[in-house]
CSV table of C-alpha atoms and ligand atoms in Angstrom, one decimal:
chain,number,residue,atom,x,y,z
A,1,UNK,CA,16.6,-4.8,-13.1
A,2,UNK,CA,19.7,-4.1,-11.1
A,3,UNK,CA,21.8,-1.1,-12.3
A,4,UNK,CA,24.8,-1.9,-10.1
A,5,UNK,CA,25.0,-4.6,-7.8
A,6,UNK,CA,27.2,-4.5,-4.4
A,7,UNK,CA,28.0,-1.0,-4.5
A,8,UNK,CA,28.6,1.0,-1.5
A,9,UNK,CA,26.2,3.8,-0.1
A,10,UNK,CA,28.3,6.5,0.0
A,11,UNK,CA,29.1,7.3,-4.0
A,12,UNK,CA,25.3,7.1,-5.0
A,13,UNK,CA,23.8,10.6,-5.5
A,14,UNK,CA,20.2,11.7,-3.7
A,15,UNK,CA,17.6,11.8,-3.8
A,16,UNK,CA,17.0,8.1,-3.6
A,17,UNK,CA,15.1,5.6,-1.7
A,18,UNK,CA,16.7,3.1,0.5
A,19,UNK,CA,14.5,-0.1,0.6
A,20,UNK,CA,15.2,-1.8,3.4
A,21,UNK,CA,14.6,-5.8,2.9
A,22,UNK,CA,15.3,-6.7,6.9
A,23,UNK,CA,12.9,-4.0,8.0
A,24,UNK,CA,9.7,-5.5,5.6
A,25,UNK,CA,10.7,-9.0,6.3
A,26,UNK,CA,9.8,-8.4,10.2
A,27,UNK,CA,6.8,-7.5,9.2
A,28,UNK,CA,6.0,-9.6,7.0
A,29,UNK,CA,7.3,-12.4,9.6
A,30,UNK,CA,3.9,-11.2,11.9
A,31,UNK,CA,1.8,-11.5,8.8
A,32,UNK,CA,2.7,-15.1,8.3
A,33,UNK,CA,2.6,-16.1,12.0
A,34,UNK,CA,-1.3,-14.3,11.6
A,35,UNK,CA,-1.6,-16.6,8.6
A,36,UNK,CA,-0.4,-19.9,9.9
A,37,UNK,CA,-2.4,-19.6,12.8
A,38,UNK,CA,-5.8,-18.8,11.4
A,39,UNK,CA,-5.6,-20.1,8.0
A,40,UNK,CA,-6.0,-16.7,6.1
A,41,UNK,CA,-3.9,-15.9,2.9
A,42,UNK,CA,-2.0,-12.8,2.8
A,43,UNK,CA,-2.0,-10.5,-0.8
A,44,UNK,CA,0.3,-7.8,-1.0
A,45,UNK,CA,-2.2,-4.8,-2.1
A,46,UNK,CA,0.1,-3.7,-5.2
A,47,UNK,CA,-1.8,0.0,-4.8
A,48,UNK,CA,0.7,0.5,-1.7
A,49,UNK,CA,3.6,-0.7,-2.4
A,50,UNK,CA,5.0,-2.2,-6.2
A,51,UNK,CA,8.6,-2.2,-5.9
A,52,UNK,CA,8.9,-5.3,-7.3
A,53,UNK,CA,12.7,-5.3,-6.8
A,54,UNK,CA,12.4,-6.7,-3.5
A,55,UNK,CA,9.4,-9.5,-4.2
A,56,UNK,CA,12.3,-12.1,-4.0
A,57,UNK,CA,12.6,-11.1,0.0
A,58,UNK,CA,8.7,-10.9,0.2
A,59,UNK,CA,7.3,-14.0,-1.1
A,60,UNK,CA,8.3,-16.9,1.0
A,61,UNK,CA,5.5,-14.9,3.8
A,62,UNK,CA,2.7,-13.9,1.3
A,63,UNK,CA,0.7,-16.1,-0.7
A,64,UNK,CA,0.6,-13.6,-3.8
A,65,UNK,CA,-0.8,-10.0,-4.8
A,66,UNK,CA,-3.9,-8.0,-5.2
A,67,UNK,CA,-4.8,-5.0,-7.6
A,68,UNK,CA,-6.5,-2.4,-8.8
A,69,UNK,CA,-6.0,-1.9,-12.1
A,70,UNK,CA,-4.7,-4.0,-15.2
A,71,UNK,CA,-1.7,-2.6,-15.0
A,72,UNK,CA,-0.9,-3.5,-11.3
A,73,UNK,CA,-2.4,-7.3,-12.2
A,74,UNK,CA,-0.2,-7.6,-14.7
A,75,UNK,CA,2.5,-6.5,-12.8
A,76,UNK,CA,1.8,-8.9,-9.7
A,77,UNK,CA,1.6,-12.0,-12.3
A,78,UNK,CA,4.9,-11.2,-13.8
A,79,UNK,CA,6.5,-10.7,-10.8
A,80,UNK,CA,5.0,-12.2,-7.7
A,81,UNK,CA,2.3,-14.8,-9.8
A,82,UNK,CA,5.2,-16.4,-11.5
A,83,UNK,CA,6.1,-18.6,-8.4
A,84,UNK,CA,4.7,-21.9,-7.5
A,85,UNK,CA,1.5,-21.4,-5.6
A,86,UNK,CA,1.4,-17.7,-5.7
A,87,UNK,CA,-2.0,-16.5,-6.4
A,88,UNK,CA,-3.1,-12.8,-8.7
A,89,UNK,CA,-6.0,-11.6,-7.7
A,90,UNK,CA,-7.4,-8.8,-9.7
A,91,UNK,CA,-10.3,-5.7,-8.5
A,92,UNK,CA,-10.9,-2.8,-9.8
A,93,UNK,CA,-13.2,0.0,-9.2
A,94,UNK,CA,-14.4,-0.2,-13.0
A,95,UNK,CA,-12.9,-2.1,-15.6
A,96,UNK,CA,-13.4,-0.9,-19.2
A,97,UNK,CA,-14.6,-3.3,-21.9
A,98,UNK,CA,-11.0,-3.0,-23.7
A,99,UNK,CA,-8.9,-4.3,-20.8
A,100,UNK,CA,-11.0,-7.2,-19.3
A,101,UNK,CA,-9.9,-9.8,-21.6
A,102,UNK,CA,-6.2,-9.1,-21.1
A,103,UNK,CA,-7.1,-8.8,-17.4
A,104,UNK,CA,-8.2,-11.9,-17.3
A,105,UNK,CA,-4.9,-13.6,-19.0
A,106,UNK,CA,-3.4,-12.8,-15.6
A,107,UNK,CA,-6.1,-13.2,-12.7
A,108,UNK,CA,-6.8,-16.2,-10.8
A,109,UNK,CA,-9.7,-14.9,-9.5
A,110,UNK,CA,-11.8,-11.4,-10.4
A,111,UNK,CA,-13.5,-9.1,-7.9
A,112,UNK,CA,-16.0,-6.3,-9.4
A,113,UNK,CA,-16.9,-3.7,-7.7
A,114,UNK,CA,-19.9,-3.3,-8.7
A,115,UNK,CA,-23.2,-5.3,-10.0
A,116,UNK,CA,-23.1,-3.6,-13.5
A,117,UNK,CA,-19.5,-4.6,-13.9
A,118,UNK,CA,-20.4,-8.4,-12.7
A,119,UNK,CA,-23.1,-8.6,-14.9
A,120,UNK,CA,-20.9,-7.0,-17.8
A,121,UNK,CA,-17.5,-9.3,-18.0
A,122,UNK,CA,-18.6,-12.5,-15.4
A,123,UNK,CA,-19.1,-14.4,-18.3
A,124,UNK,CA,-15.9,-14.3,-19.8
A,125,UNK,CA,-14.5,-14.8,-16.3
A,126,UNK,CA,-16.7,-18.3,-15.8
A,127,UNK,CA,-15.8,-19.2,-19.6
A,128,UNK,CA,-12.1,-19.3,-19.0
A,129,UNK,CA,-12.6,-20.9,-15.2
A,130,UNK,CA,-11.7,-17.7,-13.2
A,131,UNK,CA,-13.5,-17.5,-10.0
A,132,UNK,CA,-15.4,-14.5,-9.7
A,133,UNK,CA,-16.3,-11.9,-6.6
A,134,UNK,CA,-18.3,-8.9,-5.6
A,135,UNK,CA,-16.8,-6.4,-3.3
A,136,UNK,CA,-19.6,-5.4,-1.0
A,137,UNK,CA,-19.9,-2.1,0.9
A,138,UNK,CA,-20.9,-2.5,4.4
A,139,UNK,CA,-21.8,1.1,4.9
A,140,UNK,CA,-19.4,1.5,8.2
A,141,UNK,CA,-15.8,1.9,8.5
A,142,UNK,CA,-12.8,2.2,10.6
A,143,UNK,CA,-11.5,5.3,8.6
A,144,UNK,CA,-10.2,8.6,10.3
A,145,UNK,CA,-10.4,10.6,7.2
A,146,UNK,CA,-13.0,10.9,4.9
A,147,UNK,CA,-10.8,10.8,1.7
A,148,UNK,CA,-9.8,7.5,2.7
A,149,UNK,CA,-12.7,6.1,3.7
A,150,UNK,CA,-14.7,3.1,1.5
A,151,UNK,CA,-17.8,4.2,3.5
A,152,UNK,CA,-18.0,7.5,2.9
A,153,UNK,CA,-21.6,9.0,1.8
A,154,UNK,CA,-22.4,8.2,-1.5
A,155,UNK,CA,-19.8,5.7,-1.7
A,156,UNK,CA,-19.3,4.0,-5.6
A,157,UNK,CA,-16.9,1.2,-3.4
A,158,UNK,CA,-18.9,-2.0,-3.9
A,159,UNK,CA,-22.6,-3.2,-3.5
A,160,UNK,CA,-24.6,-3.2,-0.3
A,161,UNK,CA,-28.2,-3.7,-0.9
A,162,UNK,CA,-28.7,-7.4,-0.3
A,163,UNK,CA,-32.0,-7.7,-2.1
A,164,UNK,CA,-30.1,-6.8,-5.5
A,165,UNK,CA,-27.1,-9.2,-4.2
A,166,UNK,CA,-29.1,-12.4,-3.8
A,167,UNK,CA,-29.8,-12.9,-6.9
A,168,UNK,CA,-26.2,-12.9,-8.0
A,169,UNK,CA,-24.7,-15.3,-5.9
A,170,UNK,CA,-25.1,-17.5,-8.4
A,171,UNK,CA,-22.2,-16.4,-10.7
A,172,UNK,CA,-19.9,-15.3,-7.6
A,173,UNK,CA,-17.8,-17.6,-5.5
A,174,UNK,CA,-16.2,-15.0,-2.9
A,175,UNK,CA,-16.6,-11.6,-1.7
A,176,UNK,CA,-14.2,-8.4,-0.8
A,177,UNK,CA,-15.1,-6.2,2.2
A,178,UNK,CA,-12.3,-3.0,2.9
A,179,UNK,CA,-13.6,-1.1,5.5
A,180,UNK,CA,-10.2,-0.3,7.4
A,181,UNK,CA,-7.7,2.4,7.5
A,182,UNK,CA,-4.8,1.6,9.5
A,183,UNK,CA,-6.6,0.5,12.0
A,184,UNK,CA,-4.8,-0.8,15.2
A,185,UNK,CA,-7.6,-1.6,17.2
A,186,UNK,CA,-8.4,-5.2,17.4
A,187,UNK,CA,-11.5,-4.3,19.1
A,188,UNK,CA,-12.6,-1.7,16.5
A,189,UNK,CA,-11.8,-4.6,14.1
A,190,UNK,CA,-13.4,-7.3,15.6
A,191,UNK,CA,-16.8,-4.9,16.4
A,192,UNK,CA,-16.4,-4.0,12.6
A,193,UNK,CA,-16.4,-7.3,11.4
A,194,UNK,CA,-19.2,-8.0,13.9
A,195,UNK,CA,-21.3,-5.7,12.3
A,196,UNK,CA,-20.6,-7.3,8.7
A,197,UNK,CA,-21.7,-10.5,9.8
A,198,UNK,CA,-24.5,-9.0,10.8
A,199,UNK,CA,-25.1,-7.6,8.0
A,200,UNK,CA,-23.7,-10.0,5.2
A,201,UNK,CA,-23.2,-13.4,7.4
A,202,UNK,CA,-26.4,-15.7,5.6
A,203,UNK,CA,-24.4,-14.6,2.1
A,204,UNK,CA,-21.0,-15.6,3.6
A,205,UNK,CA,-22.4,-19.4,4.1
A,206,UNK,CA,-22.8,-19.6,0.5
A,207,UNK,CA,-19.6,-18.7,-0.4
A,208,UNK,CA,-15.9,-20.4,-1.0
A,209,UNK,CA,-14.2,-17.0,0.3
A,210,UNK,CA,-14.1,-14.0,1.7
A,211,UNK,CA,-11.5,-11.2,1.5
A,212,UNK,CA,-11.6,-8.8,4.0
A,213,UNK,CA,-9.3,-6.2,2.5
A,214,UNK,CA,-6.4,-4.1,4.0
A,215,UNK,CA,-6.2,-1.3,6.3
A,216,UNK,CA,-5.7,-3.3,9.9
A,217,UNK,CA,-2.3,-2.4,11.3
A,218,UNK,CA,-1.7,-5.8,13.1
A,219,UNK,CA,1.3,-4.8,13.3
A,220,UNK,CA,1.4,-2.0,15.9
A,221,UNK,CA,3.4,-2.7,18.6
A,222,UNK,CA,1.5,-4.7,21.2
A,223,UNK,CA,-1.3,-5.6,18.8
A,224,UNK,CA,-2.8,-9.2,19.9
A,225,UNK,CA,-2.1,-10.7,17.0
A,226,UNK,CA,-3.4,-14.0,18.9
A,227,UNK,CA,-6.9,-12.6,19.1
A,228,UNK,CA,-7.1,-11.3,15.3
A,229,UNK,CA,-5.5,-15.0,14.6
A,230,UNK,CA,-8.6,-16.6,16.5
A,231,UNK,CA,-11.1,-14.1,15.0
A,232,UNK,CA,-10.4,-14.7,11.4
A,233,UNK,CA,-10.5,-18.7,12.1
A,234,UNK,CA,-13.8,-18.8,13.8
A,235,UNK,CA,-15.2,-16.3,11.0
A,236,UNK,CA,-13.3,-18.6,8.7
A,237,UNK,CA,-14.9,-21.7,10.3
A,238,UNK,CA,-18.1,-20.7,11.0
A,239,UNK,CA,-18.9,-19.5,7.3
A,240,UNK,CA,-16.6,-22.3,5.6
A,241,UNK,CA,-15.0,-19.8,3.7
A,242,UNK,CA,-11.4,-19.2,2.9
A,243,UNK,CA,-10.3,-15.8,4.8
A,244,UNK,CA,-7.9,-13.4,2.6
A,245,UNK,CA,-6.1,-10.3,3.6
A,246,UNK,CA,-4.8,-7.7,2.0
A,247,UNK,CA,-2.4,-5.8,3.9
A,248,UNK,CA,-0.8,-3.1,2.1
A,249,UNK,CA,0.9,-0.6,4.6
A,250,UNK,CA,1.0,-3.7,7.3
A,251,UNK,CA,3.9,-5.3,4.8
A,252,UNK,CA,6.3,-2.4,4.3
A,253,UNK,CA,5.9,-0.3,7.0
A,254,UNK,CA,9.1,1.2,8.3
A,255,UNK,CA,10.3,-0.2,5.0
A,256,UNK,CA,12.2,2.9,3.7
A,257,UNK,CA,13.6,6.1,3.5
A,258,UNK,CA,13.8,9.1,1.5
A,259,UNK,CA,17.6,10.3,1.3
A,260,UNK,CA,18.0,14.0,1.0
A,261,UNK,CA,20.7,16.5,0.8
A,262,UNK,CA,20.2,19.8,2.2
A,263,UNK,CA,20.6,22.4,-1.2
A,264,UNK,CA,20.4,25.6,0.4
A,265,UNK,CA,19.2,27.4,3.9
A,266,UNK,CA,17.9,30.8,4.7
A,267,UNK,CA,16.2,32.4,7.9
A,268,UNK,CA,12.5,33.8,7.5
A,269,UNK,CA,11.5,34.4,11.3
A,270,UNK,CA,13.0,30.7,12.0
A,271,UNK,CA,15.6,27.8,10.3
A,272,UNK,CA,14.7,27.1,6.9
A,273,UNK,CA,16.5,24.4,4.6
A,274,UNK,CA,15.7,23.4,1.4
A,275,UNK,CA,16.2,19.5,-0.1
A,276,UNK,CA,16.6,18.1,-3.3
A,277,UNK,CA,13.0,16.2,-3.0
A,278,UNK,CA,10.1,17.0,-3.1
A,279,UNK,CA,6.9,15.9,-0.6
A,280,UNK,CA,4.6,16.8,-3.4
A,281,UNK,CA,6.2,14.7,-6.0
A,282,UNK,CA,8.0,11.9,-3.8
A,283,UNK,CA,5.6,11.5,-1.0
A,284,UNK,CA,2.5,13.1,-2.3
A,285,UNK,CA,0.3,11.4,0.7
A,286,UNK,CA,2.3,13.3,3.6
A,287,UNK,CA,0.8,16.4,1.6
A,288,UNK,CA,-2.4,15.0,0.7
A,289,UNK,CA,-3.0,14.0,4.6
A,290,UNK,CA,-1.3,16.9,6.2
A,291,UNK,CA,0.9,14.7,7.8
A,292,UNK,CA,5.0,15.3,8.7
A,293,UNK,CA,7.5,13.0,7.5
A,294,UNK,CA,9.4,11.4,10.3
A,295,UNK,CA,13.0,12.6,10.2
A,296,UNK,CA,15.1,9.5,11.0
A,297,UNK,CA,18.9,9.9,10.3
A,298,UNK,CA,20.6,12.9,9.6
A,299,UNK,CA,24.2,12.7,7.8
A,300,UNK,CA,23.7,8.9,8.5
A,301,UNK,CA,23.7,9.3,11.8
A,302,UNK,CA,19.7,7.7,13.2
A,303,UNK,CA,17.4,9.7,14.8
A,304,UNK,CA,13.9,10.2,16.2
A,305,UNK,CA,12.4,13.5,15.0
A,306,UNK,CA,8.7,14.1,14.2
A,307,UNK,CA,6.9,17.4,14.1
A,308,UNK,CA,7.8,19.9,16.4
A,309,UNK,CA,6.5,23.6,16.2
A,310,UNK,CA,9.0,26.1,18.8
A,311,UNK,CA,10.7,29.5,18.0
A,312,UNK,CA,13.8,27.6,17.4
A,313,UNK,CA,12.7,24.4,15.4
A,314,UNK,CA,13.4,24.0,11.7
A,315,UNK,CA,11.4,23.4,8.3
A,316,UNK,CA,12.5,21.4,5.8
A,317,UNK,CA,11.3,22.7,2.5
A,318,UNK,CA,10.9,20.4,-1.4
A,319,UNK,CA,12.5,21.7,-3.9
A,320,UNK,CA,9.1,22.6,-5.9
A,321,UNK,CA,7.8,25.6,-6.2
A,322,UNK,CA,5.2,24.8,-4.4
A,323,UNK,CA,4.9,27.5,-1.2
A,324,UNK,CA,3.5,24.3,1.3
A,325,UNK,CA,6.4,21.6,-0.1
A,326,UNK,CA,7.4,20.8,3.4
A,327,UNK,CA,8.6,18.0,4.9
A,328,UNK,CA,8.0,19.1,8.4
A,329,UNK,CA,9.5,21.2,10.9
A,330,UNK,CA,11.6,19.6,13.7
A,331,UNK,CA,13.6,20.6,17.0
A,332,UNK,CA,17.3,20.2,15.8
A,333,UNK,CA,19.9,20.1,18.7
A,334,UNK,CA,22.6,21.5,15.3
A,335,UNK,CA,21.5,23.7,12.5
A,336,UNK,CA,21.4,22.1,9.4
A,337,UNK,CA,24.1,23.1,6.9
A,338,UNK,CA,24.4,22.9,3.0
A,339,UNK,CA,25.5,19.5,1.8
A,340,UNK,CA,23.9,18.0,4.8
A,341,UNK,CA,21.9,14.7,4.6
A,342,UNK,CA,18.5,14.2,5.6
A,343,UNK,CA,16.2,10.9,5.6
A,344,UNK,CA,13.1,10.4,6.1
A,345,UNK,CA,11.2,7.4,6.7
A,346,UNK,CA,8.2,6.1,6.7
A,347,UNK,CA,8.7,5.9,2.3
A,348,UNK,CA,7.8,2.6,1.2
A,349,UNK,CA,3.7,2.8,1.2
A,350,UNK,CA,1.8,4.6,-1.0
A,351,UNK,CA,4.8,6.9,-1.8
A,352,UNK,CA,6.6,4.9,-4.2
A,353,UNK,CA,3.7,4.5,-6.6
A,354,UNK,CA,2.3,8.1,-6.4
A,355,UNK,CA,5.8,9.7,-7.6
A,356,UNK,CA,5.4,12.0,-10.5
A,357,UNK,CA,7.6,14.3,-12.3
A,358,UNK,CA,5.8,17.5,-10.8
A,359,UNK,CA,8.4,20.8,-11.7
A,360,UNK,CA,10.7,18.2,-13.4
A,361,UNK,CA,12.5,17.7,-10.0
A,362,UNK,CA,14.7,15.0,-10.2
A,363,UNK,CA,13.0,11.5,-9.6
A,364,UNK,CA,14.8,9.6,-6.6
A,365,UNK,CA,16.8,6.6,-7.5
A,366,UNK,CA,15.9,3.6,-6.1
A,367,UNK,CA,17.9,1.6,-3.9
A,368,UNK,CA,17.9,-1.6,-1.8
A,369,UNK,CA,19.3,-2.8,1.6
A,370,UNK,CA,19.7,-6.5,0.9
A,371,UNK,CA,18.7,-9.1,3.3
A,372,UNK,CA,22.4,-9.6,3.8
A,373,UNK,CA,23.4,-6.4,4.4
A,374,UNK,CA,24.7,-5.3,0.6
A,375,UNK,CA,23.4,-2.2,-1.4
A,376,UNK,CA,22.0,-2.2,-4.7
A,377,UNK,CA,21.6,0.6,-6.8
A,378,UNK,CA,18.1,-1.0,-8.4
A,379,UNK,CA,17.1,2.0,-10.9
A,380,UNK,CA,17.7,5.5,-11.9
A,381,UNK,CA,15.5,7.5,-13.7
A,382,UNK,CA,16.6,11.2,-15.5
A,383,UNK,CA,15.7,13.3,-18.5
A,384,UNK,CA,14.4,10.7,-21.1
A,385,UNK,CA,12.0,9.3,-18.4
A,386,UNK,CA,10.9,12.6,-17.3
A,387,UNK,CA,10.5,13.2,-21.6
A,388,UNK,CA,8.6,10.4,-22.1
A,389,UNK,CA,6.3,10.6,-19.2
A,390,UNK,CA,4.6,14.0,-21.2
A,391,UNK,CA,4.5,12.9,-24.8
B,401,LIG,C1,-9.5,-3.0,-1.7
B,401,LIG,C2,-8.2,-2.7,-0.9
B,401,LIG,N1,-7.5,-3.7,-0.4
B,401,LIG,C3,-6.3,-3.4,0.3
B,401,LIG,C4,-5.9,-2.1,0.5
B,401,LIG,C5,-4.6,-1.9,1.3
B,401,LIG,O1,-4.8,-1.1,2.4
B,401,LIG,P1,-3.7,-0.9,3.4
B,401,LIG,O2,-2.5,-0.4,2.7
B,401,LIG,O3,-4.2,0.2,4.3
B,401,LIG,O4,-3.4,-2.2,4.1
B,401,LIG,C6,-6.7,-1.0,0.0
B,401,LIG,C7,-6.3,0.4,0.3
B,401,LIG,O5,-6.9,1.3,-0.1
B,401,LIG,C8,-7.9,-1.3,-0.7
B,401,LIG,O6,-8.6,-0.3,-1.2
């Protein structure tokens, strides 16, 4: 839904996000060079990114979407699945007996994540055709942080024991590995998926297809693509299997910014200013990961500024009430001043689908950069939304 087409930057109010269509298209241009060159198929993981106002742009470089939930299936079917030879995959870490059947009006195949949930809803998967996988937990990762990572001890993230999984293979046609967390080391990827064969490679030549999840950043600059390209067709080859992906941060990285004006600015021992966002409820992960937002164009004007601690720098604050809402502290060659504007990039993955209406700050509108250059002002949200979102 497009609220006001061809409109011009400078009258739409912040906070908002700025999609920008050229910026995900070059990545998504190395993700289908990676594709045609080793024969994977590329699903957009819907967890990371689900603005579907810019699938148009996306889809001639992916073959379709991925999900973890009913909602995100359904939402990848309608939007991305409805065009010729897209395919809607659907996971979950635990599907409840109320949703499967609508579930499976949208998947062309089903992954569970476990062997309860296989053994629970396969049947009704098989009866209506829909191939059926097992995600499979290989017990070792490429994860820096322990939140994030699928191997973690005690992990509920797919099946590992194989004596339990032989006897299933039956009923499954494919399986889904994630083991990666941004990971931009072909080498650490390539030893990784060494390690699954290893582990996993006599199931693999009984199956149609594998999946081997998100999480690699191929798209690093100076990653050899070439090699990961060669890697995944000789896995591919050597199993018979068709090879998915699922990159989620890969396709929309550098793919937005959060527009912010500067509210207010005081002086407690350094520069302090104050924006009318908010990390925890706009781009909850920065908080989540202790991580600072990259400061990339103040009053429109690009720049390069990530986190930098001196007697002189400044921190941006949220507007919550929350005492850590900060955005980050940067060396700034100019104060800031009230009614400046501040962006911040990096806001396309897993920022855009985590917002919530924490302190009833105002929810950022959301806006796209158009392949050809033109602005659209795609959606705005206020008080009714923030309303209905409690009762
Ligand atoms: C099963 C699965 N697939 C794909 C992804 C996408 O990962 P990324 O955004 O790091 O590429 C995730 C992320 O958690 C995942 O859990």
């Amino acid at each position: 839904m497009v609220i006001h087409k061809n409109t011009d930057l400078k009258t739409i109010p912040t906070p908002y996000y700025l999609l920008d269509e050229a910026a995900i298209v070059s990545n998504l241009k190395i993700i289908k060079q990676l594709c045609d060159d080793s024969g994977a198929k590329a699903l957009l993981a819907l967890k990371c990114f689900a603005t579907w106002g810019v699938f148009d742009a996306m889809k001639p470089y992916l073959h379709g979407t991925t999900s973890s939930s009913l909602n995100e299936v359904r939402l990848g079917k309608e939007e991305f699945g409805n065009s010729e030879g897209k395919e809607t995959h659907a996971y979950s870490v635990a599907y409840s007996p109320n949703e499967i059947d609508e579930v499976l009006t949208y998947a062309d195949k089903i992954i569970f994540n476990s062997l309860n949930q296989l053994a629970a809803f396969k049947d009704k998967a098989i009866a209506k055709n829909i191939p059926v996988g097992l995600r499979l937990n290989p017990k070792t990762s490429n994860s820096e942080f322990i939140i994030a990572d699928p191997a973690r001890p005690y992990s509920r993230l797919g099946e590992h024991d194989l004596d339990k999984i032989t006897p299933v293979l039956q009923y499954i046609t494919g399986v889904m590995l994630h083991n990666n967390c941004e990971n931009n080391s072909f080498e650490a990827f390539s030893a990784s998926l060494a390690d699954i064969e290893q582990k996993f490679g006599d199931i693999f030549y009984q199956l149609e297809w594998v999946s081997l999840g998100g999480g690699i950043h191929f798209i690093a600059p100076n990653y050899p693509v070439d090699k990961l390209a060669k890697r995944l067709k000789d896995f591919s080859q050597k199993y018979g299997v068709q090879v998915y992906l699922e990159p989620g941060e890969a396709s929309i990285h550098q793919g937005a910014s959060l527009v912010t004006t500067v509210l207010d600015t005081l002086h407690n021992g350094k520069p302090l200013a104050v924006v009318d966002a908010s990390i925890e409820a706009h781009m909850l992960d920065l908080l989540i990961y202790r991580e600072t937002a990259p400061l990339v164009a103040i009053n429109n004007t690009p720049c390069k500024h990530t986190q930098s601690e001196t007697d002189t720098s400044t921190i941006v604050y949220g507007k919550s009430c929350l005492a850590g809402d900060i955005f980050g502290e940067y060396a700034l060659n100019e104060s800031v001043k009230i009614g400046d504007k501040l962006a911040f990039g990096n806001a396309a993955g897993y920022t855009m689908v985590k917002k919530n209406w924490f302190n009833g700050v105002d929810m950022p509108s959301i806006v796209i950069k158009r392949l050809d250059g033109s602005i659209d002002l795609q959606q705005t949200f206020g008080y009714a939304d923030y309303k209905a979102s409690l009762s």
